[in-house]
Tab-separated table of C-alpha atoms in Angstrom:
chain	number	residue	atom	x	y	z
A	1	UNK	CA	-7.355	-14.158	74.279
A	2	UNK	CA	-3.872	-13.576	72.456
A	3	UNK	CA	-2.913	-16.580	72.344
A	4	UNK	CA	-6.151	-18.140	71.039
A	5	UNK	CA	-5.726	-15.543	68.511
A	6	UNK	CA	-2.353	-16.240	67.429
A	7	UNK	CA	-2.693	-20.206	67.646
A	8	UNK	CA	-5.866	-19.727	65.319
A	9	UNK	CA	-3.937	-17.619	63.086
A	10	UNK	CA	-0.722	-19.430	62.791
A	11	UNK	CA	-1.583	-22.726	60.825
A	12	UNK	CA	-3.577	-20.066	58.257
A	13	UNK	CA	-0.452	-18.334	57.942
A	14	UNK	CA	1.938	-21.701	56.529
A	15	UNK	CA	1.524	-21.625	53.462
A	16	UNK	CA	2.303	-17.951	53.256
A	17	UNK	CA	5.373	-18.789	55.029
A	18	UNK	CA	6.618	-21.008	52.334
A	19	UNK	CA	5.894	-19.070	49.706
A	20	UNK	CA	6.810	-15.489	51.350
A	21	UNK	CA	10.379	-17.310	52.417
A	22	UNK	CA	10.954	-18.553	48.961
A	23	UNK	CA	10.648	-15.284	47.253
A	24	UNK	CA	11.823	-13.244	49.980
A	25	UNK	CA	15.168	-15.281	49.859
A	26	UNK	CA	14.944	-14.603	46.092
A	27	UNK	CA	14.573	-11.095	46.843
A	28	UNK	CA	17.371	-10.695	49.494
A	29	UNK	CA	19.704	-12.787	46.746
A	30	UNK	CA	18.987	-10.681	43.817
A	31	UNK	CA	19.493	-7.114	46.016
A	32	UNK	CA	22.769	-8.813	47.217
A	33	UNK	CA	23.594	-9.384	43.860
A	34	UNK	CA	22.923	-5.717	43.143
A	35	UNK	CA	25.403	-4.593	45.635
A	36	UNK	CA	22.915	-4.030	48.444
A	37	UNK	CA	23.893	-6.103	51.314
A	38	UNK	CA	21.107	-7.326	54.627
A	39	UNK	CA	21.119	-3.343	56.454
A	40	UNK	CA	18.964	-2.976	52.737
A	41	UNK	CA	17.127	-5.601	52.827
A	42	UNK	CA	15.621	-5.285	56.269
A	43	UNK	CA	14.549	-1.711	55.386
A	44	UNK	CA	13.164	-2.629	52.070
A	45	UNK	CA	11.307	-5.538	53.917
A	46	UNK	CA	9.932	-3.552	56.704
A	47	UNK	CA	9.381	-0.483	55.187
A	48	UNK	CA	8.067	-0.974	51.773
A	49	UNK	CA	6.632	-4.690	52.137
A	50	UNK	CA	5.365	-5.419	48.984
A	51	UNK	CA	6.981	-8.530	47.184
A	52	UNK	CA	6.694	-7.812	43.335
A	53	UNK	CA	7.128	-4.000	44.117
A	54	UNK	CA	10.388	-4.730	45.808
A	55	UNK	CA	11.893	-6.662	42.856
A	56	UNK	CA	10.885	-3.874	40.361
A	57	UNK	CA	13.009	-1.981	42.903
A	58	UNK	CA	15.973	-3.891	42.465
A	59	UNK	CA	15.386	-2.840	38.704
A	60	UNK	CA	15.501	0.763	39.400
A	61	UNK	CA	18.182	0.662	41.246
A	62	UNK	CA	20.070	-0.856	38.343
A	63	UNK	CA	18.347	1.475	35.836
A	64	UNK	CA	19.070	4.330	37.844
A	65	UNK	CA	15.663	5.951	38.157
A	66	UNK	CA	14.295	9.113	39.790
A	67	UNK	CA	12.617	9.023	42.919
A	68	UNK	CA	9.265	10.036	40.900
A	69	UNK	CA	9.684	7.652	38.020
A	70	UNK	CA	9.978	4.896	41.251
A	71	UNK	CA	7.052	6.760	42.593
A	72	UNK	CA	4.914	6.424	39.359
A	73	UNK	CA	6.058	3.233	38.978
A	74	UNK	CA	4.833	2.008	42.523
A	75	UNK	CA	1.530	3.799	41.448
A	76	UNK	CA	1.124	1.518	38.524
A	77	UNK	CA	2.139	-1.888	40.322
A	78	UNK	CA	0.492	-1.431	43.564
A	79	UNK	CA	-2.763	0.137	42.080
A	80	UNK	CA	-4.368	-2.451	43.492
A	81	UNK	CA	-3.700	-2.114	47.353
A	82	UNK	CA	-6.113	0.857	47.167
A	83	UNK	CA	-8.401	-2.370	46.215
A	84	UNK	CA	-7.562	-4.276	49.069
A	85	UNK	CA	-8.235	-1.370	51.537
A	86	UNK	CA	-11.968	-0.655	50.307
A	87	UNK	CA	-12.612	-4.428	50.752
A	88	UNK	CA	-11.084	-4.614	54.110
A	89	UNK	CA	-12.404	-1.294	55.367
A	90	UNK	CA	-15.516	-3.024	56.875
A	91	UNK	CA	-13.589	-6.048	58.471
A	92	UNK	CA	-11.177	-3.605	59.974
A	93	UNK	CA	-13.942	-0.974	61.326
A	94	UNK	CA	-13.325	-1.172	64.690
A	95	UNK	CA	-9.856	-2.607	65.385
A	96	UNK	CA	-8.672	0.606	66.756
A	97	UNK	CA	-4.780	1.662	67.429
A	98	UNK	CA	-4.132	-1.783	65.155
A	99	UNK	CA	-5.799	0.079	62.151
A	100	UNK	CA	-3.019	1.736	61.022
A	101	UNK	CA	-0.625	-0.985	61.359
A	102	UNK	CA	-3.149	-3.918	59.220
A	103	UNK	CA	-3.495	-1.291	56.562
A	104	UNK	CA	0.082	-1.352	56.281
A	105	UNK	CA	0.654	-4.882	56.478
A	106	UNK	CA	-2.067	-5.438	53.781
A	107	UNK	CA	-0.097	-7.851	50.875
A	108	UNK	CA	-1.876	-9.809	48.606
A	109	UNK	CA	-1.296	-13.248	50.834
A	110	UNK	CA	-2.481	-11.366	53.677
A	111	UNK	CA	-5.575	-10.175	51.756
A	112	UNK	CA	-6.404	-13.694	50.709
A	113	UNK	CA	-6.182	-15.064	54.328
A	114	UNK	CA	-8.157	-12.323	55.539
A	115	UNK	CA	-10.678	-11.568	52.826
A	116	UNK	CA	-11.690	-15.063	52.008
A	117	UNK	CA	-11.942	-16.637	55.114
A	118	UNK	CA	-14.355	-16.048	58.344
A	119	UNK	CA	-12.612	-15.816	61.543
A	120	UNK	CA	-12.426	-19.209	62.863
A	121	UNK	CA	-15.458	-19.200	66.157
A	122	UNK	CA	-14.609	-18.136	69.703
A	123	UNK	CA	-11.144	-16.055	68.817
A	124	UNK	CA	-11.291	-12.502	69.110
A	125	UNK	CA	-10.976	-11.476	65.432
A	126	UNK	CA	-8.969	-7.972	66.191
A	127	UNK	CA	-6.170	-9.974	67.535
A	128	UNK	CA	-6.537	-12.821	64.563
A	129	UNK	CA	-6.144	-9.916	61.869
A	130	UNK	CA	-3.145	-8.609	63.899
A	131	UNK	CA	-1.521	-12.022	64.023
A	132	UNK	CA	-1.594	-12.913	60.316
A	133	UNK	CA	-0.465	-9.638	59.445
A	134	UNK	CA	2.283	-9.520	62.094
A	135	UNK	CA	3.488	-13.353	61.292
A	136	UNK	CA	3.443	-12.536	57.057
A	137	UNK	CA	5.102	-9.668	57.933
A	138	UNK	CA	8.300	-11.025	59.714
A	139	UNK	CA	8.068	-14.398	57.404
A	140	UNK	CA	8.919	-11.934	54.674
A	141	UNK	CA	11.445	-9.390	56.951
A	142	UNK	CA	13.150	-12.814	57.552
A	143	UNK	CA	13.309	-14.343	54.765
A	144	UNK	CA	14.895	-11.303	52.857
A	145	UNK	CA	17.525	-10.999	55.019
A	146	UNK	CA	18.546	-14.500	54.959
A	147	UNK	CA	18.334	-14.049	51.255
A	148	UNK	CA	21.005	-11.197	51.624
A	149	UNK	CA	23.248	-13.499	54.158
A	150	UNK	CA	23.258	-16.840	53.309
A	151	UNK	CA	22.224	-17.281	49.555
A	152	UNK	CA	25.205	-17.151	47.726
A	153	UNK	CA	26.157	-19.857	50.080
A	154	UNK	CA	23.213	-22.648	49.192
A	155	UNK	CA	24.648	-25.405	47.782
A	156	UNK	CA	21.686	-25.552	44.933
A	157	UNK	CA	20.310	-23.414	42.538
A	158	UNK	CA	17.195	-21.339	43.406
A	159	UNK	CA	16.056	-20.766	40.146
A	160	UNK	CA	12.278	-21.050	39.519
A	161	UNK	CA	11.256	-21.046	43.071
A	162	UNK	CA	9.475	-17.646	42.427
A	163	UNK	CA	6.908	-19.708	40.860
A	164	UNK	CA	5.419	-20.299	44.446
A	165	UNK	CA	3.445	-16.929	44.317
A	166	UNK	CA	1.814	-18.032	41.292
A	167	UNK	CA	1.049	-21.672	42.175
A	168	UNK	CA	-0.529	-20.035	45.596
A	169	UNK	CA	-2.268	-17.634	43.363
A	170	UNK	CA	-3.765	-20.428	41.172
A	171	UNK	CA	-4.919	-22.355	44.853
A	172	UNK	CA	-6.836	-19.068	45.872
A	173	UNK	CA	-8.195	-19.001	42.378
A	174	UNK	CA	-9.715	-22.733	42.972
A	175	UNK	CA	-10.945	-21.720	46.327
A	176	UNK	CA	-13.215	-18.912	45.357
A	177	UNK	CA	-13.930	-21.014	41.993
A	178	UNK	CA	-15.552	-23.782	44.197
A	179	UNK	CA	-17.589	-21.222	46.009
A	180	UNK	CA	-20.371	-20.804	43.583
A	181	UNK	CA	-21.448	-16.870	44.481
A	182	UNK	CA	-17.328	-15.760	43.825
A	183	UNK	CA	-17.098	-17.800	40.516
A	184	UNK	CA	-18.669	-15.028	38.251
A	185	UNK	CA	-16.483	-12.305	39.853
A	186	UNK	CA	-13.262	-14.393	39.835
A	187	UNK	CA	-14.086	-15.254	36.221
A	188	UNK	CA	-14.502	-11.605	35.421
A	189	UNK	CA	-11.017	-10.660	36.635
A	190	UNK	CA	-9.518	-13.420	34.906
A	191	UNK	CA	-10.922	-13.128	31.799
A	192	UNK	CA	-10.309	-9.190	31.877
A	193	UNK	CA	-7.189	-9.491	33.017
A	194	UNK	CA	-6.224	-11.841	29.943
A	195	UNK	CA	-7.657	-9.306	27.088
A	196	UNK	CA	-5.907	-6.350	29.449
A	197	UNK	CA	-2.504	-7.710	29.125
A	198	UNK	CA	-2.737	-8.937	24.915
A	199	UNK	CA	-4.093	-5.425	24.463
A	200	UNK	CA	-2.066	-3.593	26.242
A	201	UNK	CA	1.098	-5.671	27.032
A	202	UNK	CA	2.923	-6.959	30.472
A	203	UNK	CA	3.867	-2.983	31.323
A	204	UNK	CA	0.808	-1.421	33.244
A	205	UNK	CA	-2.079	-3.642	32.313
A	206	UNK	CA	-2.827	-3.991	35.544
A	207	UNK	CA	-3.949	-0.334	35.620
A	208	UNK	CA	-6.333	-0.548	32.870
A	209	UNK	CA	-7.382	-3.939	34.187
A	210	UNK	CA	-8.466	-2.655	37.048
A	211	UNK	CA	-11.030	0.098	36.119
A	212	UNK	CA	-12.419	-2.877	33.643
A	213	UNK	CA	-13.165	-5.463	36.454
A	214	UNK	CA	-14.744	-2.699	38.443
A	215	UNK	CA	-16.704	-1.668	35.398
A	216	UNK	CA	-18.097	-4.605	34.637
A	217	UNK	CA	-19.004	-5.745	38.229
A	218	UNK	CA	-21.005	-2.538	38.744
A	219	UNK	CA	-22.890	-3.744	35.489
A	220	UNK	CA	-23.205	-7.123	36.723
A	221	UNK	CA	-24.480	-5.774	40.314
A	222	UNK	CA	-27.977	-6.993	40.960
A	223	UNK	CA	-27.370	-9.920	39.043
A	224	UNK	CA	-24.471	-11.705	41.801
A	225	UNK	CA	-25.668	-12.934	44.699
A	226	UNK	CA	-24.025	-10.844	47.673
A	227	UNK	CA	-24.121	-13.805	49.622
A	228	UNK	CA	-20.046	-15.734	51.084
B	1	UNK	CA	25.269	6.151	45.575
B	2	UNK	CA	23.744	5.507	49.178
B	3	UNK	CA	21.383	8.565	49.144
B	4	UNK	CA	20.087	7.817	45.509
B	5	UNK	CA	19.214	4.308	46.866
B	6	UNK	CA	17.499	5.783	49.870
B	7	UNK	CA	15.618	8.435	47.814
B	8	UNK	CA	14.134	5.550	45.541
B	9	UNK	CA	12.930	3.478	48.440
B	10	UNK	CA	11.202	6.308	50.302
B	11	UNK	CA	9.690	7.306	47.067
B	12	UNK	CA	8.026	3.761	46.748
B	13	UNK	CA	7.603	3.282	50.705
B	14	UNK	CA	5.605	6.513	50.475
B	15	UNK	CA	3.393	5.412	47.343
B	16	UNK	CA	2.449	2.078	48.777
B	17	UNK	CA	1.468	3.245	52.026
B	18	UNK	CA	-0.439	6.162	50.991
B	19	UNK	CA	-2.428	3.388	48.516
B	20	UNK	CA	-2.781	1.103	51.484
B	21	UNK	CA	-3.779	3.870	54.083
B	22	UNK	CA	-6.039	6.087	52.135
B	23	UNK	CA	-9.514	4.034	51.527
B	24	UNK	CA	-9.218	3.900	55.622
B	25	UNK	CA	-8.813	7.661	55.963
B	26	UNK	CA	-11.626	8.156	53.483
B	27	UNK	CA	-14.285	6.323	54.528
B	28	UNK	CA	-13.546	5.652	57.868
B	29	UNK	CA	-14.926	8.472	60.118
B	30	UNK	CA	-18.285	8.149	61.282
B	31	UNK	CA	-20.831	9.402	59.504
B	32	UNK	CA	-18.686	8.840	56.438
B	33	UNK	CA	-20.409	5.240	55.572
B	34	UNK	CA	-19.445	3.632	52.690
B	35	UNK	CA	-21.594	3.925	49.519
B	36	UNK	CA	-23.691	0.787	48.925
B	37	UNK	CA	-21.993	0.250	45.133
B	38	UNK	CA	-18.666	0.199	46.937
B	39	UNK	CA	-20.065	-1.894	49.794
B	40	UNK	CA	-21.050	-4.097	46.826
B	41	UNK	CA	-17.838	-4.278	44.839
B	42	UNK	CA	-15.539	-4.489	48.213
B	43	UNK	CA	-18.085	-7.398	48.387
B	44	UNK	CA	-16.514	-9.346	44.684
B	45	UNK	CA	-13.677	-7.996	44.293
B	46	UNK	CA	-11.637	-10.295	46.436
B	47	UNK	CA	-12.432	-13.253	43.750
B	48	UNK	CA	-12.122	-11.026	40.570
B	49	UNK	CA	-8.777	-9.620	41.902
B	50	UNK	CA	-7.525	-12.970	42.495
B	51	UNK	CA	-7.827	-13.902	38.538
B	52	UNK	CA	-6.243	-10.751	37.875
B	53	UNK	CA	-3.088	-11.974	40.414
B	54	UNK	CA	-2.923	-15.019	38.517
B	55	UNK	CA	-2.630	-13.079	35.144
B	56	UNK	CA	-0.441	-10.750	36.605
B	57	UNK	CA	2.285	-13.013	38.185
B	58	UNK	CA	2.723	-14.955	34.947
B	59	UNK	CA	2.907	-11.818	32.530
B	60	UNK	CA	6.410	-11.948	31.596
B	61	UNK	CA	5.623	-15.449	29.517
B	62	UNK	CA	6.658	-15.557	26.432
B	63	UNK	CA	4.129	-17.925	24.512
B	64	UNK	CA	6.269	-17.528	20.854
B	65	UNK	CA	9.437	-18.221	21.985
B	66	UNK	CA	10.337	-21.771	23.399
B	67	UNK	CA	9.406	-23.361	25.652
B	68	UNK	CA	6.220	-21.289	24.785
B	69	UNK	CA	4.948	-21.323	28.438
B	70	UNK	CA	5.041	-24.989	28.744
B	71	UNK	CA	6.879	-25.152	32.210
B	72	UNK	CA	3.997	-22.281	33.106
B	73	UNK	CA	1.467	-23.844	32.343
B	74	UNK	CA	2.155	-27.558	33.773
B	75	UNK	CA	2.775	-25.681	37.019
B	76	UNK	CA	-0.541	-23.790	36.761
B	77	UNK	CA	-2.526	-27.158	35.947
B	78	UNK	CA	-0.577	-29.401	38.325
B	79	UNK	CA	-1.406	-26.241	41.529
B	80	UNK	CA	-5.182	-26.422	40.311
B	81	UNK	CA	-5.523	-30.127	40.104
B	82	UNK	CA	-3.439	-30.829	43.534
B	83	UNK	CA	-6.054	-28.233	44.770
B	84	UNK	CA	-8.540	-29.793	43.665
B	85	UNK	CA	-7.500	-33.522	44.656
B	86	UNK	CA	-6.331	-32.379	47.836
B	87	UNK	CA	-7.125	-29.644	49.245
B	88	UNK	CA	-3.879	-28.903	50.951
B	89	UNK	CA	-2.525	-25.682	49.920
B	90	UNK	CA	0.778	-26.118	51.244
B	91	UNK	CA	0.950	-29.220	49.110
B	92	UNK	CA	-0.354	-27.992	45.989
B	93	UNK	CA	2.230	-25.088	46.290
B	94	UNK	CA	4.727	-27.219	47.117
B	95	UNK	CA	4.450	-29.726	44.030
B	96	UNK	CA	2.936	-27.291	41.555
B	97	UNK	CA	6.935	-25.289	42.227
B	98	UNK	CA	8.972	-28.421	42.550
B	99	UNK	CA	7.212	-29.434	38.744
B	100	UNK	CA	8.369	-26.194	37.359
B	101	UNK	CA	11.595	-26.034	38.840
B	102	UNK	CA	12.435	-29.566	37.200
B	103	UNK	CA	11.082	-28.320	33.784
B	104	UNK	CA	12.426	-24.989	33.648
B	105	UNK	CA	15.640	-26.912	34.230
B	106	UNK	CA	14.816	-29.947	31.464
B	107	UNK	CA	13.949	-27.217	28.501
């Protein structure tokens, strides 16, 4: 039952995989760079786990922050995990002792597996959430720590390969674009998110961007079809 | 130096978690069902979040300084039409970052 699990959840989990060990490398590069060697990086990885969060890390590091500027900091950029928790909370009613652990494990790529898709027929889906969560999770733990070991030693330049978490951004975007009961919702958040962030700049749109999407899909309710 | 360090990821590791944990402590007991308007919005919110992830990873472009968000942009079109062509995400990530790493590199 495991193992049906984990096969079904490991193809799901590739392109996570590239994109989680491209900008987990990134990550463990940069926190090298910041004097911070792999001991760091494998906390920061397991610990925190949450990919932009851990570069604006790096940043207060550098800018020599407080712990409760960090802390009101994380509260801005990861606003949205309380999001992701809501949505989940009926997928992950009864998965028992796991609970704790897929709350924690809950990234945006993990999310986006989990929320879009069904679980595929015939694997037990307690098991399939614990997979993808455990498999993004040590993509990323390994990936940063490689970061911190080996990439001052690549023989090319690793510039621009952060882009990977946007271009898999812009694929789940398509996705629930082609499904026609998401593409009023995902057209809400995009268009919301746009006037957020020329009204109130790249700093903490994302927490006035929130409230709006919610806002306006509460108006909308009755209107979308509930239907997948 | 070590302790400040430490101080500053506990202080995030703490935030995140209690973000992540506390919908499931809230309205996961029995008898604690959800309401139906959250029912509803855990319902869209995957797809409207998703536009707002999209926004949010490219918010540091600069559109009035060069290259204006070119390289951006031809990454963002050449992810959604690979999608769309496709259907591969692997492949549309794949191309979509290999595009922008050569312009970034060309402007």
């Amino acid at each position: 039952m495991r193992l049906r699990a984990l096969k079904a959840a490991f193809p799901k989990t590739l392109p996570v995989m590239a994109g989680y060990l491209f900008l987990a490398v990134g990550f463990g590069v940069l926190l090298r760079k910041s004097g911070l060697g792999a001991a760091w990086a494998l906390l920061m990885s397991t610990g925190i786990y949450a990919g932009a969060m851990q570069y604006v890390t790096i940043d207060l590091f550098l800018s020599g922050a407080a712990p409760l500027e960090s802390a009101l900091m994380t509260l801005m950029v990861n606003a949205r995990h309380l999001f992701y928790s809501i949505s989940m909370s009926e997928k992950y009613r009864n998965t028992g002792w796991m609970k704790p652990y897929l709350a924690l494990a809950l990234t945006d790529e993990t999310y986006a597996l989990l929320a879009a898709d069904e679980v595929p027929e015939g694997v037990d889906s307690r098991w399939y959430y614990f997979f993808v969560s455990l498999l993004n999770h040590g993509y990323w733990v390994i990936g940063s720590v490689l970061g911190s070991q080996l990439g001052q030693m690549l023989p090319f330049d690793l510039a621009g390969i952060e882009f990977a978490m946007t271009a898999l951004f812009v694929v789940i975007f398509v996705e629930h674009w082609q499904k026609k009961a998401a593409r009023i919702p995902a057209l809400v958040g995009f268009v919301a998110s746009v006037l957020c962030l020329i009204l109130f700049g790249p700093g903490g749109f994302t927490l006035l961007a929130m409230p709006a999407i919610c806002g306006v899909l509460l108006l909308l309710r009755g209107r979308l079809a509930l239907g997948q | 130096m070590e302790a400040r360090h430490f101080s500053i990821i506990l202080a995030v590791a703490v935030v995140t978690a209690a973000l992540r944990l506390l919908p499931f402590l809230l309205f996961d007991r029995k008898g604690r069902s959800i309401p139906p308007w959250l029912f509803y919005l855990s319902r869209v919110l995957p797809s409207a979040i998703i536009g707002l992830l999209v926004i949010y990873s490219l918010k540091s472009v600069n559109l009035f300084q060069p290259p204006h968000g070119l390289p951006e942009l031809a990454g963002v079109a050449a992810a959604a039409l690979m999608h769309k062509w496709k259907r591969n995400t692997l492949l549309s990530v794949f191309s979509a970052t290999t595009c922008y790493m050569i312009l970034i590199r060309l402007f």
